[in-house]
Coordinates of C-alpha atoms in Angstrom, one line a residue:
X1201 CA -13.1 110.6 37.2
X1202 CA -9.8 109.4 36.2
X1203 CA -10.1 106.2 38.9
X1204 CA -13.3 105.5 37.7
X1205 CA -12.0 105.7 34.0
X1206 CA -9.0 103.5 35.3
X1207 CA -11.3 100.7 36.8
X1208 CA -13.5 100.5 33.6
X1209 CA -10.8 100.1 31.8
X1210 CA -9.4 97.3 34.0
X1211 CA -13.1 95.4 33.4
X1212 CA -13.1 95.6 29.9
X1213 CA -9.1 94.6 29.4
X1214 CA -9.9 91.8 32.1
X1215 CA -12.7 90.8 29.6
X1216 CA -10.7 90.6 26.5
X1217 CA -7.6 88.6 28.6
X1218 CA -10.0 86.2 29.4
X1219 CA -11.0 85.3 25.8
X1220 CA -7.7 85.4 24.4
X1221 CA -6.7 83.4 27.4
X1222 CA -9.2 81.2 26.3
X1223 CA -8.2 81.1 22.8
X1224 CA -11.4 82.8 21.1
X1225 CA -11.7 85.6 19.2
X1226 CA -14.3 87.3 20.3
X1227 CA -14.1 88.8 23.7
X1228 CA -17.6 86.7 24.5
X1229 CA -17.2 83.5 23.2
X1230 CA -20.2 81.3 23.1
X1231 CA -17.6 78.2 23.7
X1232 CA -14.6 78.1 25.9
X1233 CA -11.6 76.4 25.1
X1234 CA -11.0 73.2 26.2
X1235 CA -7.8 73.2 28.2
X1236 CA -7.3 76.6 30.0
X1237 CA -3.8 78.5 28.9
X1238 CA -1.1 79.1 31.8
X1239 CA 0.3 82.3 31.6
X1240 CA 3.6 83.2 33.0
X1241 CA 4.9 86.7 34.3
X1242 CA 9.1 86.8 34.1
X1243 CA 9.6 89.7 37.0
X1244 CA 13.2 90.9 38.2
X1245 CA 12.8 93.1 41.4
X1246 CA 15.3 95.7 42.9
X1247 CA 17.1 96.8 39.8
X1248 CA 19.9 95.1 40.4
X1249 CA 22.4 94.9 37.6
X1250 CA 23.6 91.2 37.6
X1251 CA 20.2 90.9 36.2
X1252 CA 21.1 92.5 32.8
X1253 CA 22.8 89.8 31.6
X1254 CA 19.3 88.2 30.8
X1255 CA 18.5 90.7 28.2
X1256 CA 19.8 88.2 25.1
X1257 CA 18.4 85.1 26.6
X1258 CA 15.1 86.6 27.3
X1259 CA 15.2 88.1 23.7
X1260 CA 16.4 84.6 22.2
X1261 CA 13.3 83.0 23.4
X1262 CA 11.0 85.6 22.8
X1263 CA 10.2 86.0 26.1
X1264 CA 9.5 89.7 27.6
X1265 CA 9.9 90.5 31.3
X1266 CA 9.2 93.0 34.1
X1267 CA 11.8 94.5 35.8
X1268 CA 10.4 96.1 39.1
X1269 CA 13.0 99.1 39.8
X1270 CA 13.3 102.1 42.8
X1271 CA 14.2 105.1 41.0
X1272 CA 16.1 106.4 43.6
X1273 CA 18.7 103.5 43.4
X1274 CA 19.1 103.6 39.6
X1275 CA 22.8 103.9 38.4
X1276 CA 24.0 103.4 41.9
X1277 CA 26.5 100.4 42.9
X1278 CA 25.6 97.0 41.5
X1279 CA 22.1 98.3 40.1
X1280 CA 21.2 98.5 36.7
X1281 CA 21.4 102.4 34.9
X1282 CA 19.2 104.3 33.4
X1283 CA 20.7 103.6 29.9
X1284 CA 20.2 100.1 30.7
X1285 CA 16.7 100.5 32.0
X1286 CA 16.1 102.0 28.3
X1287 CA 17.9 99.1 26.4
X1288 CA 15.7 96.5 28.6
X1289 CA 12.7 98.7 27.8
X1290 CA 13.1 98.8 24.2
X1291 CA 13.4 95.4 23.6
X1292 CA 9.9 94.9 24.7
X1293 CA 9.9 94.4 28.9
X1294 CA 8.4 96.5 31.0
X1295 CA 9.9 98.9 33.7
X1296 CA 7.5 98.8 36.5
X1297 CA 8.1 100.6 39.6
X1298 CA 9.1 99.6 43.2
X1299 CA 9.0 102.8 45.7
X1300 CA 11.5 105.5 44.9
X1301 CA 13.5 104.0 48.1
X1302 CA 12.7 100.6 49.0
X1303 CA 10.8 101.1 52.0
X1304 CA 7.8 99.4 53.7
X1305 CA 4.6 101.1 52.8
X1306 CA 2.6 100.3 55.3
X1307 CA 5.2 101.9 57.9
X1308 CA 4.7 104.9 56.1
X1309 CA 2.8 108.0 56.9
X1310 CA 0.1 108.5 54.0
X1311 CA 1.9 111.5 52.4
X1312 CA 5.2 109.1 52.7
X1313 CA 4.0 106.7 51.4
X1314 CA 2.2 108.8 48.4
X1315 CA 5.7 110.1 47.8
X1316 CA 7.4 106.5 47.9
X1317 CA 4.7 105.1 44.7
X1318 CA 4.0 108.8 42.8
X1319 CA 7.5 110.1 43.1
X1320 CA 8.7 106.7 41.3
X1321 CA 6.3 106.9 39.0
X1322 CA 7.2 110.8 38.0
X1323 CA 10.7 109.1 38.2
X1324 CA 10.4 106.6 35.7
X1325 CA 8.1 108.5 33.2
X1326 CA 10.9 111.2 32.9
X1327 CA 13.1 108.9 31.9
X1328 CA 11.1 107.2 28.9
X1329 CA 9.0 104.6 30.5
X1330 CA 5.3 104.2 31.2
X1331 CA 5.0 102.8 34.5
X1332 CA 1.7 101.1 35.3
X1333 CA 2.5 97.9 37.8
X1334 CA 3.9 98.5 41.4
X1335 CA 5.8 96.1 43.6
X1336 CA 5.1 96.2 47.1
X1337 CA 8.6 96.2 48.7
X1338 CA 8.6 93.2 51.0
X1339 CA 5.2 92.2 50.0
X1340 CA 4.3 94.8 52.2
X1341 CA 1.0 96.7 52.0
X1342 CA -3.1 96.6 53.5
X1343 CA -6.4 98.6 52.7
X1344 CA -5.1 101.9 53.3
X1345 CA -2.0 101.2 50.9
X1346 CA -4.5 100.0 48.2
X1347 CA -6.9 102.6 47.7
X1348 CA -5.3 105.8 49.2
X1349 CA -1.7 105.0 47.6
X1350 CA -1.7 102.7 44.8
X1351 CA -5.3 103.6 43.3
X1352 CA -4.4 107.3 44.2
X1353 CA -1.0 107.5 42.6
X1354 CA -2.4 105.5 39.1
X1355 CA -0.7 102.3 39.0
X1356 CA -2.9 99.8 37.6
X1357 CA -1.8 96.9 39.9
X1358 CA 0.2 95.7 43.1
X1359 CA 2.1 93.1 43.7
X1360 CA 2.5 90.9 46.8
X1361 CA 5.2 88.1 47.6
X1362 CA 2.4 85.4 48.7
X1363 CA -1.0 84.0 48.3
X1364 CA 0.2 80.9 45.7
X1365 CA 0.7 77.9 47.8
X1366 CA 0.3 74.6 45.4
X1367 CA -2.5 73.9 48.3
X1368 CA -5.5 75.1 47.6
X1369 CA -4.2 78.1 45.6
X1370 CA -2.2 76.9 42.5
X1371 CA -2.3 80.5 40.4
X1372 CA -3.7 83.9 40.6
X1373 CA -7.0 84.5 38.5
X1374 CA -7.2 86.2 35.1
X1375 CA -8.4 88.8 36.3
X1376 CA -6.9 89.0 39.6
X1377 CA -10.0 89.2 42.3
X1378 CA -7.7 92.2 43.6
X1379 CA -5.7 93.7 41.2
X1380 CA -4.3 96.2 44.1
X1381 CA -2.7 92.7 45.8
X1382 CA -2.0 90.1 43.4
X1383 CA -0.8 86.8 44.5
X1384 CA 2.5 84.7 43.7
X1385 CA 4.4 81.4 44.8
X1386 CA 7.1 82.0 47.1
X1387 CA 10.2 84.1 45.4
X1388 CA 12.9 82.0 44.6
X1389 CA 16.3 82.0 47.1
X1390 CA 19.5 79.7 47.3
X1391 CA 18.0 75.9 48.1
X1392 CA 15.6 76.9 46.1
X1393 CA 15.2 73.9 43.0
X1394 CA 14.7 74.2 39.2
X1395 CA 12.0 71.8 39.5
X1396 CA 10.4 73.2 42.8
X1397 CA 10.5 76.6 40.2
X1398 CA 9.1 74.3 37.2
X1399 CA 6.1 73.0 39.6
X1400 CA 4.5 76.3 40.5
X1401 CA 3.8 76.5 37.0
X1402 CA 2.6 72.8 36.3
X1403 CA 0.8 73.0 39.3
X1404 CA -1.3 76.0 37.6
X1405 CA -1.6 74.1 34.6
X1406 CA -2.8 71.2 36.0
X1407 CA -6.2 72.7 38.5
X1408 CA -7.2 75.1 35.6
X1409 CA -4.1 77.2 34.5
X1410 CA -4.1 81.1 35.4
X1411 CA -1.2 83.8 36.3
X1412 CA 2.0 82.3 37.9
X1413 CA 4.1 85.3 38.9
X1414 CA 8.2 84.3 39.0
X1415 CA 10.0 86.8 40.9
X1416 CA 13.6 86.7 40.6
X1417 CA 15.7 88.8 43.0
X1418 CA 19.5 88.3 41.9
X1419 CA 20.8 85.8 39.0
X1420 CA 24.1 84.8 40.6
X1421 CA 26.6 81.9 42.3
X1422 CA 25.5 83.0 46.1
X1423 CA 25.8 86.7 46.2
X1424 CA 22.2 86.7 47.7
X1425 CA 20.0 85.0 49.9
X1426 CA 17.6 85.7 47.5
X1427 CA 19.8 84.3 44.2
X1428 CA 19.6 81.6 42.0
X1429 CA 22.7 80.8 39.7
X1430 CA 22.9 81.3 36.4
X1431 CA 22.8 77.7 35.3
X1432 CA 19.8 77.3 36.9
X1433 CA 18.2 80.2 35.5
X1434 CA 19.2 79.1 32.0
X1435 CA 17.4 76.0 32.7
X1436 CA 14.4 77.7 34.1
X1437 CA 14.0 79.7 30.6
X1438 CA 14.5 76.5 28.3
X1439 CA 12.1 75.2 30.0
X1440 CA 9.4 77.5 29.7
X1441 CA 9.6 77.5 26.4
X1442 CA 9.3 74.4 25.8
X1443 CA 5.8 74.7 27.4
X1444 CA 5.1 77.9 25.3
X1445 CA 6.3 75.3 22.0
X1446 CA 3.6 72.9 23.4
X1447 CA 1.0 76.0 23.6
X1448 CA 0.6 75.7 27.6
X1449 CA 2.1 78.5 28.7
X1450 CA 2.1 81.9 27.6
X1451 CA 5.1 84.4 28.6
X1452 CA 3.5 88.0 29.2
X1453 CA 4.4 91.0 31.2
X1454 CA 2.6 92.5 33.9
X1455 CA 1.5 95.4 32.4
X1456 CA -0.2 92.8 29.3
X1457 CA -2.1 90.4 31.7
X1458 CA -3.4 93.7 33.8
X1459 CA -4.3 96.3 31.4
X1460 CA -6.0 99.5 31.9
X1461 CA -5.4 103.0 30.6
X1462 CA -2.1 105.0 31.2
X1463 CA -2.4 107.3 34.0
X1464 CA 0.1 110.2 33.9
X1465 CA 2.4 110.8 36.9
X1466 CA 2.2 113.4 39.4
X1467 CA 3.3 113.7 42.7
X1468 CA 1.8 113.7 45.2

């Protein structure tokens, strides 16, 4: 019962994302809008702390994020604690969850793998939070992970690493087609440019708009392969908003483009 609550309630959120992301008011509008919106999902992954520092610019532009966390590495060296898991939280992101441990699903036995997603979620929730997204841990997941682990434990989405190329596939869909696998441009790394970042999202607002996922992994001068610097990151932000002041892009969590009832932990 409670899935098949959970999947209604995916339809008829997915319904009402669509006409606001149409600009109507009504959640069947007899007329589209003209010039599809672009929204854009700010995600930080791992829980690692030298993200923290992104609190006040995020806040100075209005902009919420999701911070994709494994509860079992909270408070541990260079990873953000809980009390700063709350500060982020109440200043409107979202703290999603990532596996208790880090470890590939799809590698896992079943009750593993149940443990890895429900366990976090119990994790999070008695800390304050209302986790509802999941972040596959190196994009890692199939069929099996999907409806016997994600569905089961009560996330209302998962999140790959892949699927967005700029070739034929400029955005993920609002809704997803698969909200148990939803796609994203490649995560950003060291090499990787402020405009190469800027063009997965012009390239979605130019074939049609849609979801454009930015995963960020570290905000630092090289401490990471998977890094960007901080300049760079600043630059990312200002620039977003200038195509939120332009009304082209929309900055929303995870949690706000998915949707869908609040399923209470339990494990397992």
């Amino acid at each position: 019962m409670a899935t098949r609550k959970r999947i209604r309630g995916r339809r008829l959120r997915a319904v009402a994302s669509l006409a606001l992301a149409a600009g109507c008011v009504s959640a069947f509008p007899a007329i589209a809008h003209a010039t599809p919106l672009t929204v854009v999902t700010i995600q930080f992954d791992d829980g690692n702390a030298d993200v923290n520092q992104w609190l006040a610019p995020l806040d100075n532009h209005g902009f919420p994020a999701t911070f994709y966390v494994n509860s079992g590495t909270v408070g541990t060296a260079a990873k953000l604690t809980w009390g700063q898991l709350t500060t982020l939280n109440q200043a409107g992101n979202e703290i999603a969850s990532h596996t208790v441990d880090h470890v590939d699903l799809k590698k896992l036995k079943l009750a593993g793998a149940r443990y890895q997603v429900c366990q976090d979620r119990v994790n999070l929730a008695s800390h304050g939070f209302q986790p509802q997204s999941l972040a596959y841990p190196y994009g890692d997941y199939d069929s099996t992970v999907e409806t016997q682990v994600v569905q089961y434990c009560g996330d209302n989405s998962g999140r790959t690493v892949t699927g967005v190329n700029d070739k034929n596939v400029f955005a993920e869909t609002i809704p997803p087609a698969d909200p148990d696998a939803t796609r994203t441009p490649p995560d950003p790394k060291q090499g990787t440019s402020v405009s190469t970042i800027e063009g997965y999202v012009t390239a979605a607002e130019q074939h049609g708009g849609g979801w454009v996922q930015l995963t960020f992994h570290h905000i630092c001068s090289g401490c990471d392969a998977y890094s960007i610097t901080p300049a760079n990151m600043q630059s990312v932000l200002d620039w977003l908003n200038t195509q939120v002041t332009a009304g082209a892009v929309a900055i929303k969590t995870t949690e706000q483009v998915i949707g869908g009832p609040y399923i209470t932990p339990f494990c397992c």
